[in-house]
mmCIF file of C-alpha atoms in Angstrom:
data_model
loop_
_atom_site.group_PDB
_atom_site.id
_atom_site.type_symbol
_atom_site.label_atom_id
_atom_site.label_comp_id
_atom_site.label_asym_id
_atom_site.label_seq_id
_atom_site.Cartn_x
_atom_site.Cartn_y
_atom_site.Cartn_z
ATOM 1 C CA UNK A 89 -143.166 -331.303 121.860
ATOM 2 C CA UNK A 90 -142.426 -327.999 123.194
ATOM 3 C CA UNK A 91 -140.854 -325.501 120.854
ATOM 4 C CA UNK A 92 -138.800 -322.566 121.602
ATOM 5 C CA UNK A 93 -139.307 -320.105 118.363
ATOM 6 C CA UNK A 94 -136.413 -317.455 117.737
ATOM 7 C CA UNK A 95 -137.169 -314.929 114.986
ATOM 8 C CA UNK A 96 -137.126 -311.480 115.089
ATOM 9 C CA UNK A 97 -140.061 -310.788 112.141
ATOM 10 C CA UNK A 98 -143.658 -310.553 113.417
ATOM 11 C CA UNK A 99 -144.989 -312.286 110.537
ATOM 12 C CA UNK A 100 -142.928 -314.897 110.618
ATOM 13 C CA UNK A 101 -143.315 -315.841 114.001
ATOM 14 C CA UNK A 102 -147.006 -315.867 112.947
ATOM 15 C CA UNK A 103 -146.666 -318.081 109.924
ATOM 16 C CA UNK A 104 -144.527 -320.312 111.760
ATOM 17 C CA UNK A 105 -147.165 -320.680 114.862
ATOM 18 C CA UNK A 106 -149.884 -321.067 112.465
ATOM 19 C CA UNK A 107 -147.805 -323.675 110.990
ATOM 20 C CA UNK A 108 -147.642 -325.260 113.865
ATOM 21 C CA UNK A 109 -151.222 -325.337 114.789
ATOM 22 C CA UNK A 110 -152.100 -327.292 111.891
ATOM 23 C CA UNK A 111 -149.068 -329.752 112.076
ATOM 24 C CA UNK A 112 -150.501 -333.602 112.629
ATOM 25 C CA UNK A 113 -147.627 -333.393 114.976
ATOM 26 C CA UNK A 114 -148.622 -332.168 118.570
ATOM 27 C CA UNK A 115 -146.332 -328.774 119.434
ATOM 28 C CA UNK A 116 -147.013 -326.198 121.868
ATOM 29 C CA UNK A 117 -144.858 -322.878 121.650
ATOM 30 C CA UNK A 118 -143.586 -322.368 125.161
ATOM 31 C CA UNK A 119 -141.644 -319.129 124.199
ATOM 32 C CA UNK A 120 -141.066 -316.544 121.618
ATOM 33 C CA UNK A 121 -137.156 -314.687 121.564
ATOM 34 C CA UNK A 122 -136.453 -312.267 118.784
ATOM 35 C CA UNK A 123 -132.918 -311.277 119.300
ATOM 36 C CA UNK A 124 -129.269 -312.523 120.793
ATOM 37 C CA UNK A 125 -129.712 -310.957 124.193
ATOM 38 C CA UNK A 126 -133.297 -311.941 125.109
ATOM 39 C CA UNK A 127 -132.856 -316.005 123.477
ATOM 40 C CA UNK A 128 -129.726 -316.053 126.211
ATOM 41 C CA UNK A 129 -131.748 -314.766 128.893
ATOM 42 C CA UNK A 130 -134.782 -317.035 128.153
ATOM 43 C CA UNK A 131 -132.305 -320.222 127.899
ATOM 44 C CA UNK A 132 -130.598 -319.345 131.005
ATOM 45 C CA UNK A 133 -133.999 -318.646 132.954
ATOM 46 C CA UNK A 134 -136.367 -321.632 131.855
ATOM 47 C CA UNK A 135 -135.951 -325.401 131.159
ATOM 48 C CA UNK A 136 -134.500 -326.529 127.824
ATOM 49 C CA UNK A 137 -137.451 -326.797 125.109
ATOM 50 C CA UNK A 138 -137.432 -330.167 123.195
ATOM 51 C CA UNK A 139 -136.700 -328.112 120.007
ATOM 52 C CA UNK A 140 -135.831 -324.977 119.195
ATOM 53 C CA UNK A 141 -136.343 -323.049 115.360
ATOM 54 C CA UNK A 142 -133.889 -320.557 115.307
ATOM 55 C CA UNK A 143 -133.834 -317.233 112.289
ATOM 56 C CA UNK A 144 -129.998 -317.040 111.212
ATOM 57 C CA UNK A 145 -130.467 -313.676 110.772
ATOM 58 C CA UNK A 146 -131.497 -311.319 113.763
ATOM 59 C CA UNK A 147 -132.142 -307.810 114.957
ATOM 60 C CA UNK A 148 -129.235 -308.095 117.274
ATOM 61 C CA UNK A 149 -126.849 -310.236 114.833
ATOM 62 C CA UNK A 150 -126.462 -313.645 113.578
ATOM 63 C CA UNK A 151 -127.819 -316.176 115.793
ATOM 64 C CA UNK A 152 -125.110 -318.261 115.576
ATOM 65 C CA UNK A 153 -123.438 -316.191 118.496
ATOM 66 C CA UNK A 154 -125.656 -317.438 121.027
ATOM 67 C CA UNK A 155 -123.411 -320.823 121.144
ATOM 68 C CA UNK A 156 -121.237 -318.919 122.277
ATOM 69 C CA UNK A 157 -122.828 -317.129 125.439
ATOM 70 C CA UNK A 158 -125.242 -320.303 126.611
ATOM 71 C CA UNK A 159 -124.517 -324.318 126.304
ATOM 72 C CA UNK A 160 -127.841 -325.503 124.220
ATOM 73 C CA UNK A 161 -128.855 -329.025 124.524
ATOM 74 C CA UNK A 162 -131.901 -329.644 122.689
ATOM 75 C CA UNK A 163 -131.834 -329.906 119.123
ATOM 76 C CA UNK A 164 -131.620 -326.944 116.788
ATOM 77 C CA UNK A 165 -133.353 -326.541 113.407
ATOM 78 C CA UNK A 166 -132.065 -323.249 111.775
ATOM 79 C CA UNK A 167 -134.905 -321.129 109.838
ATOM 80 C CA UNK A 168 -132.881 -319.490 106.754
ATOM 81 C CA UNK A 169 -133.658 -317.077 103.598
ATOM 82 C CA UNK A 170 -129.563 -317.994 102.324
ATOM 83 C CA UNK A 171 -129.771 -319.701 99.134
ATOM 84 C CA UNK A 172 -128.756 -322.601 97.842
ATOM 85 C CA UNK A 173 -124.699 -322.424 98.149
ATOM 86 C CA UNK A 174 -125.275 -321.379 101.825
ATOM 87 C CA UNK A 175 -127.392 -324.439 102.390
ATOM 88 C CA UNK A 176 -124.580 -326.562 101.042
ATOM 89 C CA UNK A 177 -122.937 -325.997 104.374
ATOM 90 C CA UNK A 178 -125.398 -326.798 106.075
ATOM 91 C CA UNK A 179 -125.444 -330.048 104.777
ATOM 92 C CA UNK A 180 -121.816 -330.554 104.948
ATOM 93 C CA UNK A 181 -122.004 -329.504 108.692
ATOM 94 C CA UNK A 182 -124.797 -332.311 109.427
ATOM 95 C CA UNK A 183 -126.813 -328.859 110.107
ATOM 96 C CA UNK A 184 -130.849 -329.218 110.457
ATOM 97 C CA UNK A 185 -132.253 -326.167 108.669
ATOM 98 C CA UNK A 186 -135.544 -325.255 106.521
ATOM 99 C CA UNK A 187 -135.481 -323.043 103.981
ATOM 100 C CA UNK A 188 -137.807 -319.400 103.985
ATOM 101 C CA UNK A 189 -140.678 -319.535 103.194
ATOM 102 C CA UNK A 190 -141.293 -322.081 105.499
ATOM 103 C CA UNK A 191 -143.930 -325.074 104.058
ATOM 104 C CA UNK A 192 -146.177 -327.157 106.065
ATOM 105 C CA UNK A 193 -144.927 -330.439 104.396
ATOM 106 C CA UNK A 194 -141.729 -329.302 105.368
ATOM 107 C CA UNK A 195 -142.049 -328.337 108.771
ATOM 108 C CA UNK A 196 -144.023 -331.900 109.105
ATOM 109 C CA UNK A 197 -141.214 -333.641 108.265
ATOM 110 C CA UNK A 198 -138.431 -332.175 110.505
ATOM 111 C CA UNK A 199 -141.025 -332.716 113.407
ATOM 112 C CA UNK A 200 -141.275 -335.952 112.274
ATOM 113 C CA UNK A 201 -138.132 -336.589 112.313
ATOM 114 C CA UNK A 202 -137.389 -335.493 115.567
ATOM 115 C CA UNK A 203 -139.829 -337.374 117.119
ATOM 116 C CA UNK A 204 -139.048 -340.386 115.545
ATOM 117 C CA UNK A 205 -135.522 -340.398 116.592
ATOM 118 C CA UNK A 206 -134.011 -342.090 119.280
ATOM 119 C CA UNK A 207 -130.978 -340.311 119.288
ATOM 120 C CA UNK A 208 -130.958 -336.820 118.038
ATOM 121 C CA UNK A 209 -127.457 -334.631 117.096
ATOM 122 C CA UNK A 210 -127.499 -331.353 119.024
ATOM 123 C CA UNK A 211 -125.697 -328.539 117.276
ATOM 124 C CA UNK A 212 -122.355 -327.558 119.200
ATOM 125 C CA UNK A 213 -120.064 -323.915 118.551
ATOM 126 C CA UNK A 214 -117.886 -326.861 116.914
ATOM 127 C CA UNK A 215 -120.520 -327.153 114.463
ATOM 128 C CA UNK A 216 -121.107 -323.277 114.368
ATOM 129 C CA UNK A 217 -118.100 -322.898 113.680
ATOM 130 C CA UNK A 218 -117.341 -324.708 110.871
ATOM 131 C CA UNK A 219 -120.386 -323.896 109.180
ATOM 132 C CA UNK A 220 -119.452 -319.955 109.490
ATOM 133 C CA UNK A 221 -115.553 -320.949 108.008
ATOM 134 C CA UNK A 222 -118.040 -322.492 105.304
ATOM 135 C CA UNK A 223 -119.630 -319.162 104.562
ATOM 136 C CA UNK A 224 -117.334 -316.922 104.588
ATOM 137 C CA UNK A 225 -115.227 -318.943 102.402
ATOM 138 C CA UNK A 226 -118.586 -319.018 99.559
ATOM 139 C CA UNK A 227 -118.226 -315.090 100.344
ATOM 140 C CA UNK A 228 -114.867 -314.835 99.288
ATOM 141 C CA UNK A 229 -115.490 -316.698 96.607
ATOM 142 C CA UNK A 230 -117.981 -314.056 95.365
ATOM 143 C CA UNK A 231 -116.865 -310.807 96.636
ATOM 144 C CA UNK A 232 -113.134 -311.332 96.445
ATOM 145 C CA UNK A 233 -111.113 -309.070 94.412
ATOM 146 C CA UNK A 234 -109.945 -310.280 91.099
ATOM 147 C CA UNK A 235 -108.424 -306.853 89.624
ATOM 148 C CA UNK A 236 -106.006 -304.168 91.283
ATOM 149 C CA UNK A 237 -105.204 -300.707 89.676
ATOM 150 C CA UNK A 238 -101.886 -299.369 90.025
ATOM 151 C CA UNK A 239 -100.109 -296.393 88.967
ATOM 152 C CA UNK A 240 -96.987 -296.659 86.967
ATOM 153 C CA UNK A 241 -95.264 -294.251 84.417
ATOM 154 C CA UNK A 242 -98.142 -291.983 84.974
ATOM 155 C CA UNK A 243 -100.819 -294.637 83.765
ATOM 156 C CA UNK A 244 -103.317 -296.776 85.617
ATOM 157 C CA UNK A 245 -102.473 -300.040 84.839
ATOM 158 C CA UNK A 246 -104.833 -303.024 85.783
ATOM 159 C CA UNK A 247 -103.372 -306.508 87.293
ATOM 160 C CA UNK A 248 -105.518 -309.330 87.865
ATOM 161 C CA UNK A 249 -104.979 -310.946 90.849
ATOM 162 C CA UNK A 250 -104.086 -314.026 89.699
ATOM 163 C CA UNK A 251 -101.101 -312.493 88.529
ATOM 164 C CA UNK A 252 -99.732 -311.366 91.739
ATOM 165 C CA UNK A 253 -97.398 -313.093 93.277
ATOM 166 C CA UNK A 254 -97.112 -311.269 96.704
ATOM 167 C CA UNK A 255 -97.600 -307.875 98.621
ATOM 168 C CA UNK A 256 -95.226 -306.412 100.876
ATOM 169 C CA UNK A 257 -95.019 -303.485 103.259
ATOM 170 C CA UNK A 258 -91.014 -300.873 103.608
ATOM 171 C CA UNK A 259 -91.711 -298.411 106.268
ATOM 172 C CA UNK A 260 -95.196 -297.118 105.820
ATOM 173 C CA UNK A 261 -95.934 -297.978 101.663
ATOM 174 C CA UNK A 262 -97.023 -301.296 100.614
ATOM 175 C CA UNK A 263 -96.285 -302.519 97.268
ATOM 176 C CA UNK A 264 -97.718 -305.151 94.913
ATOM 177 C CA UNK A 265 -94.700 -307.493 93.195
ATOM 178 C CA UNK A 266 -96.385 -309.029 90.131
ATOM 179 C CA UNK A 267 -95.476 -312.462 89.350
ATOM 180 C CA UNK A 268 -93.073 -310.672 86.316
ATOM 181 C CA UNK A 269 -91.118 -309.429 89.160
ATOM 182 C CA UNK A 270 -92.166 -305.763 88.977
ATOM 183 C CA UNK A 271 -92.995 -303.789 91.877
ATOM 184 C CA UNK A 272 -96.205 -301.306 92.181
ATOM 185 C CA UNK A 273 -97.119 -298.906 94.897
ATOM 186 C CA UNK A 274 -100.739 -299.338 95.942
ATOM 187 C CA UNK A 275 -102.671 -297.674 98.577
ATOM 188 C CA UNK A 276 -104.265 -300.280 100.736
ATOM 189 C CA UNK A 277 -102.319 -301.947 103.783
ATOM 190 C CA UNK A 278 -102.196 -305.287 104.528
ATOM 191 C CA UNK A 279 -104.902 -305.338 106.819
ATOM 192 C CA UNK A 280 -107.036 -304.106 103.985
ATOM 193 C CA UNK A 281 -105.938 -306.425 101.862
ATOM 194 C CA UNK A 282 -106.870 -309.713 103.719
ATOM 195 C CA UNK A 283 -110.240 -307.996 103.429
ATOM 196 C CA UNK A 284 -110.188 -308.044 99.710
ATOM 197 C CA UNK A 285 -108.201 -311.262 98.730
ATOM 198 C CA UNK A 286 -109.522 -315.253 98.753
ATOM 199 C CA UNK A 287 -107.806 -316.357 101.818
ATOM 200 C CA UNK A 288 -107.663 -319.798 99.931
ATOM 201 C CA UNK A 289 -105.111 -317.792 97.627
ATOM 202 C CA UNK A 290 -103.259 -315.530 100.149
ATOM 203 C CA UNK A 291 -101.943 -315.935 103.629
ATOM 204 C CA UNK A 292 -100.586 -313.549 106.368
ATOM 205 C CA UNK A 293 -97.127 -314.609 106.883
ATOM 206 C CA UNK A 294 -95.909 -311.756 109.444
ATOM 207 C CA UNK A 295 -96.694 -308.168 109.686
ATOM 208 C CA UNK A 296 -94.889 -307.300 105.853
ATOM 209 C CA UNK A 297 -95.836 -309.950 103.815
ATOM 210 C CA UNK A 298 -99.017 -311.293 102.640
ATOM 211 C CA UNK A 299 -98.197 -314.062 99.792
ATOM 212 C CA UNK A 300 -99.839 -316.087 97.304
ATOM 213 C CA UNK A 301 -99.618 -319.592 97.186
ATOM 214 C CA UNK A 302 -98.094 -320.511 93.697
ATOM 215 C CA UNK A 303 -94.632 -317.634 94.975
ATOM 216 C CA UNK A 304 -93.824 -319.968 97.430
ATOM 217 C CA UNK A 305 -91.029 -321.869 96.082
ATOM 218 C CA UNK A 306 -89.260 -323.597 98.961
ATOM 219 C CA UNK A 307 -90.004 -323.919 102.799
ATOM 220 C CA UNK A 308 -86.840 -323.718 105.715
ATOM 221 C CA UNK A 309 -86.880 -324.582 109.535
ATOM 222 C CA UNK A 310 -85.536 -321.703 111.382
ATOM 223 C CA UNK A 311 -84.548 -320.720 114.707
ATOM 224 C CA UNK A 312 -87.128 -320.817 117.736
ATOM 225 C CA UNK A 313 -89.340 -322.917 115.512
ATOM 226 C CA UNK A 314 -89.798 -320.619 112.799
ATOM 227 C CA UNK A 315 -89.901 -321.054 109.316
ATOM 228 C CA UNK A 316 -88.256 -319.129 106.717
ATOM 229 C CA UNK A 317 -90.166 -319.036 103.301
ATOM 230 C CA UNK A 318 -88.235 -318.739 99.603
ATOM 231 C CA UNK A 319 -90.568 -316.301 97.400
ATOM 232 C CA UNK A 320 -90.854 -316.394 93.205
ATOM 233 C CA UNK A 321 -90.002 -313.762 92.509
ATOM 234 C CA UNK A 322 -87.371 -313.675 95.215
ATOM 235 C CA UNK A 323 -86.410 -310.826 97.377
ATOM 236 C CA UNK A 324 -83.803 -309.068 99.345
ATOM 237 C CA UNK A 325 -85.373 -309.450 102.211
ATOM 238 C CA UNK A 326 -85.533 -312.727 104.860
ATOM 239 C CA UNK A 327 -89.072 -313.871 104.734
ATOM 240 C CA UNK A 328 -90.379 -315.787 108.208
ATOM 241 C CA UNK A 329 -93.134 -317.297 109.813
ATOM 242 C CA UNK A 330 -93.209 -317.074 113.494
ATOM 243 C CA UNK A 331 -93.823 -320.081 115.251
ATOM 244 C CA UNK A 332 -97.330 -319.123 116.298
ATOM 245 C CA UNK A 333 -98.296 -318.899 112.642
ATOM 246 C CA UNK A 334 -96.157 -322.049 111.267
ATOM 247 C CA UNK A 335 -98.605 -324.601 112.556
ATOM 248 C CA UNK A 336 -101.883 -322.529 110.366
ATOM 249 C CA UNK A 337 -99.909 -321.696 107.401
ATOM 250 C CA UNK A 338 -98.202 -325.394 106.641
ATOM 251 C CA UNK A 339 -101.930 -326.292 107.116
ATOM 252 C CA UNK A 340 -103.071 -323.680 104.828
ATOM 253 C CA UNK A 341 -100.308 -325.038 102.271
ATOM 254 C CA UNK A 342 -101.531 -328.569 102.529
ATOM 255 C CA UNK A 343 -104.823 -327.301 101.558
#
C-alpha cells in the first residue's frame, strides 16, 4: 500500500513512519508534504497514492483547502488533535480520521480496513464541506456571545442575548431592540455582530437587520420574489428579504 503522509511536525511524521514500519500491514511511504501548497504540487505531479494520512491542521492552513485546489481520488484518513465534539463530525460526515497521538492498534486497523474493502468512500469538498459547517457551528456554540453591555441613562446595563429580539442599523448607528421593545445604542455593526452571535439564533436578513428567530412573527410574499418579514416587537420600518436570500433564510427557519 503506498501512503502519501501530510503533516507539517517533524516528529510526527517520524512517529507515524515508525508506525508504519512495524504495522503487520505492508506500507511504503512514497512521499512526505507538510503544507497546502507543496501536498497540491505533489498530487498534481505524481500518481495518486493508495492512501493518504492527512494533519487537519497545517503550517500553511487547514488541510481541508486542498479539496478545493486538486480532485483527490484515493481515500483520505484525517490525522487530528480536535477533541471529542470535533470528532462527532467526523462521524456524522462518514469521515475516516484517527485521533493524536496516533496508536499502533489504531493505525492497524484503518489499514486493515482499507485493505479489506472492496469498495472504499473517497472524501469529496461535499464532504469537506459539511464537516467544516459542522465545526464552526460546535464553535459558535462555545464562543458565541451570550451577554451585551449597553449604555442607557448613564448606566451600563447588561442584556443577555437571549433576550434580544433583533438589531438594526439608521444611518451609521446600530441599535439593539430588546424583546421588551426598548431600543439601545451599541457600538458594533452588523458585520461584527454575525461574528459574535449563534447563527442558529440570528440571521442576516438585508444590510439593516439582523433578527432572531423567536421576533419573527409572520412571513409575506413580496414583489420580485421577495419576502417581507413581521418583527415582535414590530417596527416602523418595512422589513425584506431579497430574493437571493429568501431561499437560505426560509431554510434557516425550517431549521
Amino acid at each position: 500500500m503506498d501512503i502519501l503522509i501530510v503533516e507539517d511536525e517533524f516528529l510526527a511524521v517520524q512517529k507515524l513512519m515508525k508506525l508504519l514500519s512495524l504495522s503487520e500491514y505492508p506500507a511504503d511511504v512514497i512521499g512526505v508534504t507538510d503544507g497546502i501548497e507543496s501536498t497540491v504540487e505533489w498530487l498534481q505531479t505524481h500518481p495518486q497514492p493508495d492512501l493518504i494520512l492527512m494533519d487537519i491542521e497545517l503550517a500553511d492552513g487547514q488541510s481541508f483547502e486542498i479539496f478545493n485546489l486538486v480532485t483527490i481520488t484515493c481515500p483520505v484518513i484525517f490525522t487530528t488533535s480536535y477533541d471529542e465534539s470535533a470528532i462527532k463530525s467526523f462521524r456524522g460526515n462518514s469521515l475516516h480520521y484517527l485521533l493524536k497521538p496516533i496508536k499502533k492498534e489504531e493505525l492497524d486497523q484503518a489499514l486493515h480496513k482499507f485493505q479489506q474493502a472492496s469498495v472504499v468512500r473517497h472524501v469529496t469538498a461535499i464532504d469537506i464541506g459539511l464537516l467544516i459547517d459542522d465545526l464552526k457551528k460546535q464553535n459558535w456554540q462555545e464562543t458565541a456571545r451570550s451577554q451585551f453591555l449597553v449604555n442607557h441613562d448613564q448606566q451600563m446595563i447588561p442584556i443577555d442575548t437571549a433576550d434580544i429580539a433583533y438589531f438594526y442599523t439608521r444611518g451609521k448607528a446600530t441599535y439593539l431592540c430588546g424583546k421588551n421593545k426598548t431600543s439601545y445604542l451599541i457600538d458594533y455593526g452588523l458585520n461584527d455582530l454575525e461574528n459574535l452571535l449563534d447563527p442558529a439564533f440570528f440571521f442576516r436578513l438585508n444590510d439593516e437587520f439582523l433578527v432572531q428567530t423567536m421576533s419573527i412573527s409572520r412571513i409575506h410574499h413580496s414583489l420580485n420574489g421577495r419576502l417581507k418579514v413581521d418583527l415582535n416587537p414590530g417596527i416602523e420600518h418595512e422589513v425584506l428579504v431579497n430574493r437571493d436570500r429568501a431561499s437560505e433564510f426560509t431554510e434557516w427557519l425550517s431549521r
